[in-house]
């Protein structure tokens, strides 16, 4: 099944459930369910030029704070996707840098990074081996570090600090892709990216928080200005409604919601999955099934959606996203269903796929 066919089929099933049963019968367990909080007073400012004038200043303040930065040296801006921010960063820096070195806690990387490098004819190297990675870094490279992978494998803090320090010594710009890691790493008392010396950091405001699907980019002012200028040229910047919703999500973010998901993931009994022939790994805020093919993952995910109303990244994710069947309890919907409901949905969908 092609990526587009999968996405279209997922959306068709969602429409059918909404039209026949209503939103209450949908359970988004992607960890990317997001939200769009806008007040009545915000509404009158959602205009092409007025909105960005007001909201860009507010986003700058809360964005810098989210990454542990300093207003004297850092700046924060909004893009319509994290991938857009990554694309704009590589576009802007490709004029002076021809090699990207990327450390991933567990391969592979998010496809937006190598694909952006291909577009701008940049050399690209990725690794989950620390020493192999360090050997590639010099003053001619852009160093990217993934804080947490698509399947929520988190970077070791000592490794993160070592890479950042080494980049400083080698005069390499260091960019932390903290799409979900900006929140996930907080759960384990890891400091925000800018606080420990990253030059740039990006996060998605719908990942493990109730914000819109958008990219928050923060870092050194001169770099942010250069990158944002490129984004504007290609229409990749976040518009007024998105900026406003990003601000409200960042202001209202509470780590307690993640802590609740962490506790549930730790305590859930998954022995029945093993009895059904499935292997799993627990993640900080849920679990993943690990022993199936991509085709099996997709078929099971679609059946889970059609018969149980459960949305997963496997079914609805963008092209190139991990196909591993992942359940994430960091969402409002997760609080409305039991562990047994989720487990039965997986097992029954697997059996119906045979």
Coordinates of C-alpha atoms in Angstrom, one line a residue, residues 91-326:
X91 CA 18.6 25.7 3.3
X92 CA 20.0 28.7 5.1
X93 CA 23.2 27.0 6.3
X94 CA 23.9 25.1 3.0
X95 CA 25.3 28.3 1.5
X96 CA 28.4 28.0 3.9
X97 CA 28.3 24.4 5.0
X98 CA 28.4 21.3 2.8
X99 CA 28.2 18.5 5.3
X100 CA 25.6 17.5 7.9
X101 CA 26.6 15.0 10.6
X102 CA 23.6 13.6 12.5
X103 CA 23.6 11.6 15.8
X104 CA 20.5 9.5 16.4
X105 CA 20.0 7.5 19.7
X106 CA 18.6 4.7 17.5
X107 CA 18.6 4.6 13.7
X108 CA 17.0 5.6 11.4
X109 CA 16.6 9.4 11.5
X110 CA 13.5 11.3 10.7
X111 CA 13.3 11.5 6.9
X112 CA 13.0 15.3 6.8
X113 CA 16.7 15.7 7.6
X114 CA 18.3 13.5 4.9
X115 CA 15.7 14.6 2.3
X116 CA 16.5 18.3 3.0
X117 CA 20.2 17.5 2.6
X118 CA 19.5 15.8 -0.8
X119 CA 17.6 18.9 -2.0
X120 CA 20.6 21.2 -1.3
X121 CA 23.2 18.7 -2.4
X122 CA 24.8 18.4 1.1
X123 CA 26.8 15.5 2.2
X124 CA 24.9 13.6 4.9
X125 CA 26.1 11.1 7.5
X126 CA 24.0 9.6 10.4
X127 CA 25.0 7.3 13.1
X128 CA 24.0 6.0 16.5
X129 CA 27.6 5.3 17.4
X130 CA 29.0 8.2 19.5
X131 CA 32.7 7.8 18.6
X132 CA 31.9 7.3 14.9
X133 CA 29.9 10.5 15.1
X134 CA 32.5 12.6 16.9
X135 CA 35.1 11.6 14.3
X136 CA 33.1 13.3 11.6
X137 CA 32.6 16.6 13.3
X138 CA 34.8 19.6 12.3
X139 CA 34.4 23.3 11.6
X140 CA 32.9 22.5 8.1
X141 CA 29.9 20.5 9.5
X142 CA 26.5 21.2 10.8
X143 CA 25.9 18.8 13.6
X144 CA 22.4 17.6 14.3
X145 CA 21.4 15.7 17.4
X146 CA 18.1 13.9 17.8
X147 CA 16.9 14.2 21.4
X148 CA 14.3 11.4 21.1
X149 CA 13.5 9.3 18.0
X150 CA 10.2 8.7 16.3
X151 CA 9.7 5.7 18.6
X152 CA 10.7 7.7 21.7
X153 CA 14.2 6.2 22.2
X154 CA 15.9 9.0 24.2
X155 CA 19.4 10.2 24.0
X156 CA 21.8 9.6 26.9
X157 CA 22.4 13.0 28.7
X158 CA 26.2 12.4 28.9
X159 CA 26.3 11.7 25.2
X160 CA 24.3 14.9 24.5
X161 CA 26.6 17.0 26.6
X162 CA 29.7 15.4 25.1
X163 CA 28.6 16.1 21.5
X164 CA 27.7 19.7 22.3
X165 CA 31.0 20.3 24.0
X166 CA 32.9 18.7 21.2
X167 CA 31.1 20.9 18.7
X168 CA 32.1 24.0 20.6
X169 CA 35.8 22.9 20.5
X170 CA 35.6 22.2 16.7
X171 CA 33.5 25.3 15.9
X172 CA 30.6 23.3 14.5
X173 CA 27.1 24.6 14.7
X174 CA 25.0 22.2 16.8
X175 CA 21.3 21.8 16.2
X176 CA 19.1 19.7 18.5
X177 CA 16.1 18.1 16.8
X178 CA 13.9 17.9 19.9
X179 CA 10.6 17.3 18.2
X180 CA 9.2 15.3 21.1
X181 CA 12.4 15.3 23.1
X182 CA 11.9 18.9 24.4
X183 CA 9.1 17.4 26.7
X184 CA 10.2 13.8 26.9
X185 CA 13.7 14.6 28.2
X186 CA 12.2 16.8 30.9
X187 CA 10.5 13.7 32.3
X188 CA 14.0 12.4 33.1
X189 CA 15.4 15.7 34.4
X190 CA 17.4 16.4 31.3
X191 CA 18.0 20.1 30.8
X192 CA 16.5 22.0 27.8
X193 CA 18.7 22.1 24.7
X194 CA 19.7 25.8 24.8
X195 CA 20.5 25.6 28.5
X196 CA 23.3 23.1 27.8
X197 CA 24.8 25.0 24.9
X198 CA 23.0 24.1 21.7
X199 CA 23.1 26.8 19.0
X200 CA 19.7 25.8 17.7
X201 CA 16.8 23.7 18.8
X202 CA 13.5 22.8 17.3
X203 CA 10.3 21.1 18.6
X204 CA 6.8 20.2 17.5
X205 CA 4.1 21.8 19.5
X206 CA 1.7 18.9 19.0
X207 CA 4.0 16.2 20.3
X208 CA 3.3 15.3 23.9
X209 CA 1.5 18.6 24.4
X210 CA -1.9 20.1 23.4
X211 CA -0.7 22.4 20.7
X212 CA -1.1 22.7 16.9
X213 CA 1.1 20.8 14.5
X214 CA 3.8 23.4 14.1
X215 CA 7.6 23.9 14.5
X216 CA 9.1 26.0 17.3
X217 CA 12.6 27.0 16.4
X218 CA 14.9 28.8 18.9
X219 CA 18.5 29.6 19.1
X220 CA 21.2 32.2 18.6
X221 CA 19.6 35.4 17.2
X222 CA 21.8 35.8 14.2
X223 CA 21.2 32.1 13.1
X224 CA 17.4 32.4 13.7
X225 CA 17.2 35.6 11.6
X226 CA 19.1 33.9 8.8
X227 CA 16.9 30.8 8.9
X228 CA 13.6 32.5 9.3
X229 CA 14.4 34.7 6.3
X230 CA 14.7 31.6 4.2
X231 CA 11.5 30.2 5.6
X232 CA 9.6 33.4 4.6
X233 CA 10.8 33.1 1.0
X234 CA 9.2 29.7 0.7
X235 CA 6.0 30.4 2.7
X236 CA 7.1 28.0 5.5
X237 CA 6.4 30.4 8.4
X238 CA 3.5 29.8 10.8
X239 CA 0.6 32.1 10.2
X240 CA -1.4 34.1 12.8
X241 CA -3.8 31.3 13.9
X242 CA -1.0 28.8 14.3
X243 CA 1.2 31.3 16.2
X244 CA -1.6 32.1 18.6
X245 CA -2.3 28.4 19.3
X246 CA 1.4 27.7 19.8
X247 CA 1.6 30.4 22.4
X248 CA -1.4 29.2 24.3
X249 CA -0.1 25.6 24.2
X250 CA 3.3 26.6 25.5
X251 CA 1.8 28.7 28.3
X252 CA -0.6 25.9 29.4
X253 CA 1.9 23.0 29.1
X254 CA 2.0 20.9 32.3
X255 CA 4.6 18.2 32.9
X256 CA 2.1 16.5 35.2
X257 CA 0.2 15.2 32.2
X258 CA 3.3 13.5 31.0
X259 CA 4.0 12.1 34.4
X260 CA 0.6 10.5 34.4
X261 CA 1.3 8.9 31.1
X262 CA 4.7 7.7 32.4
X263 CA 3.1 6.1 35.4
X264 CA 0.5 4.3 33.3
X265 CA 3.1 3.1 30.8
X266 CA 5.2 1.7 33.7
X267 CA 2.3 -0.1 35.3
X268 CA 0.4 -1.5 32.3
X269 CA 0.4 -5.3 32.2
X270 CA 1.2 -6.4 28.6
X271 CA 1.6 -10.2 29.3
X272 CA -1.4 -10.9 27.1
X273 CA 0.4 -9.5 24.1
X274 CA 3.2 -12.0 24.6
X275 CA 0.6 -14.8 24.9
X276 CA -0.7 -13.6 21.5
X277 CA 2.7 -13.9 19.9
X278 CA 3.6 -10.3 20.0
X279 CA 6.8 -8.7 21.3
X280 CA 6.9 -5.3 22.8
X281 CA 9.1 -2.6 24.3
X282 CA 7.8 0.0 26.8
X283 CA 8.4 3.6 26.0
X284 CA 8.4 6.5 28.5
X285 CA 4.7 7.2 27.7
X286 CA 3.4 4.0 26.2
X287 CA 4.7 0.9 24.3
X288 CA 5.5 -0.3 20.8
X289 CA 5.1 -3.7 19.1
X290 CA 8.4 -4.8 17.7
X291 CA 8.2 -8.1 15.8
X292 CA 6.0 -7.5 12.8
X293 CA 6.6 -6.4 9.2
X294 CA 5.6 -2.9 8.0
X295 CA 2.7 -4.4 6.1
X296 CA 1.4 -6.2 9.2
X297 CA 1.7 -3.1 11.3
X298 CA -0.3 -1.0 8.8
X299 CA -3.0 -3.6 8.4
X300 CA -3.4 -4.0 12.2
X301 CA -3.4 -0.3 12.7
X302 CA -6.2 0.2 10.1
X303 CA -8.3 -2.5 11.7
X304 CA -7.8 -0.9 15.1
X305 CA -9.0 2.4 13.7
X306 CA -12.0 0.9 11.9
X307 CA -13.2 -1.4 14.6
X308 CA -12.0 0.3 17.8
X309 CA -11.6 4.0 16.8
X310 CA -7.9 4.0 17.8
X311 CA -5.7 6.3 15.8
X312 CA -2.0 5.4 15.6
X313 CA 1.0 6.9 13.8
X314 CA 1.1 3.7 11.9
X315 CA -2.2 4.5 10.3
X316 CA -2.2 8.3 10.1
X317 CA 1.4 9.3 10.1
X318 CA 3.1 11.3 7.3
X319 CA 5.1 9.6 4.6
X320 CA 8.4 8.3 6.0
X321 CA 7.2 8.1 9.6
X322 CA 8.0 5.0 11.5
X323 CA 5.5 2.1 10.8
X324 CA 6.1 0.5 14.2
X325 CA 2.8 0.1 16.0
X326 CA 3.1 2.6 18.9

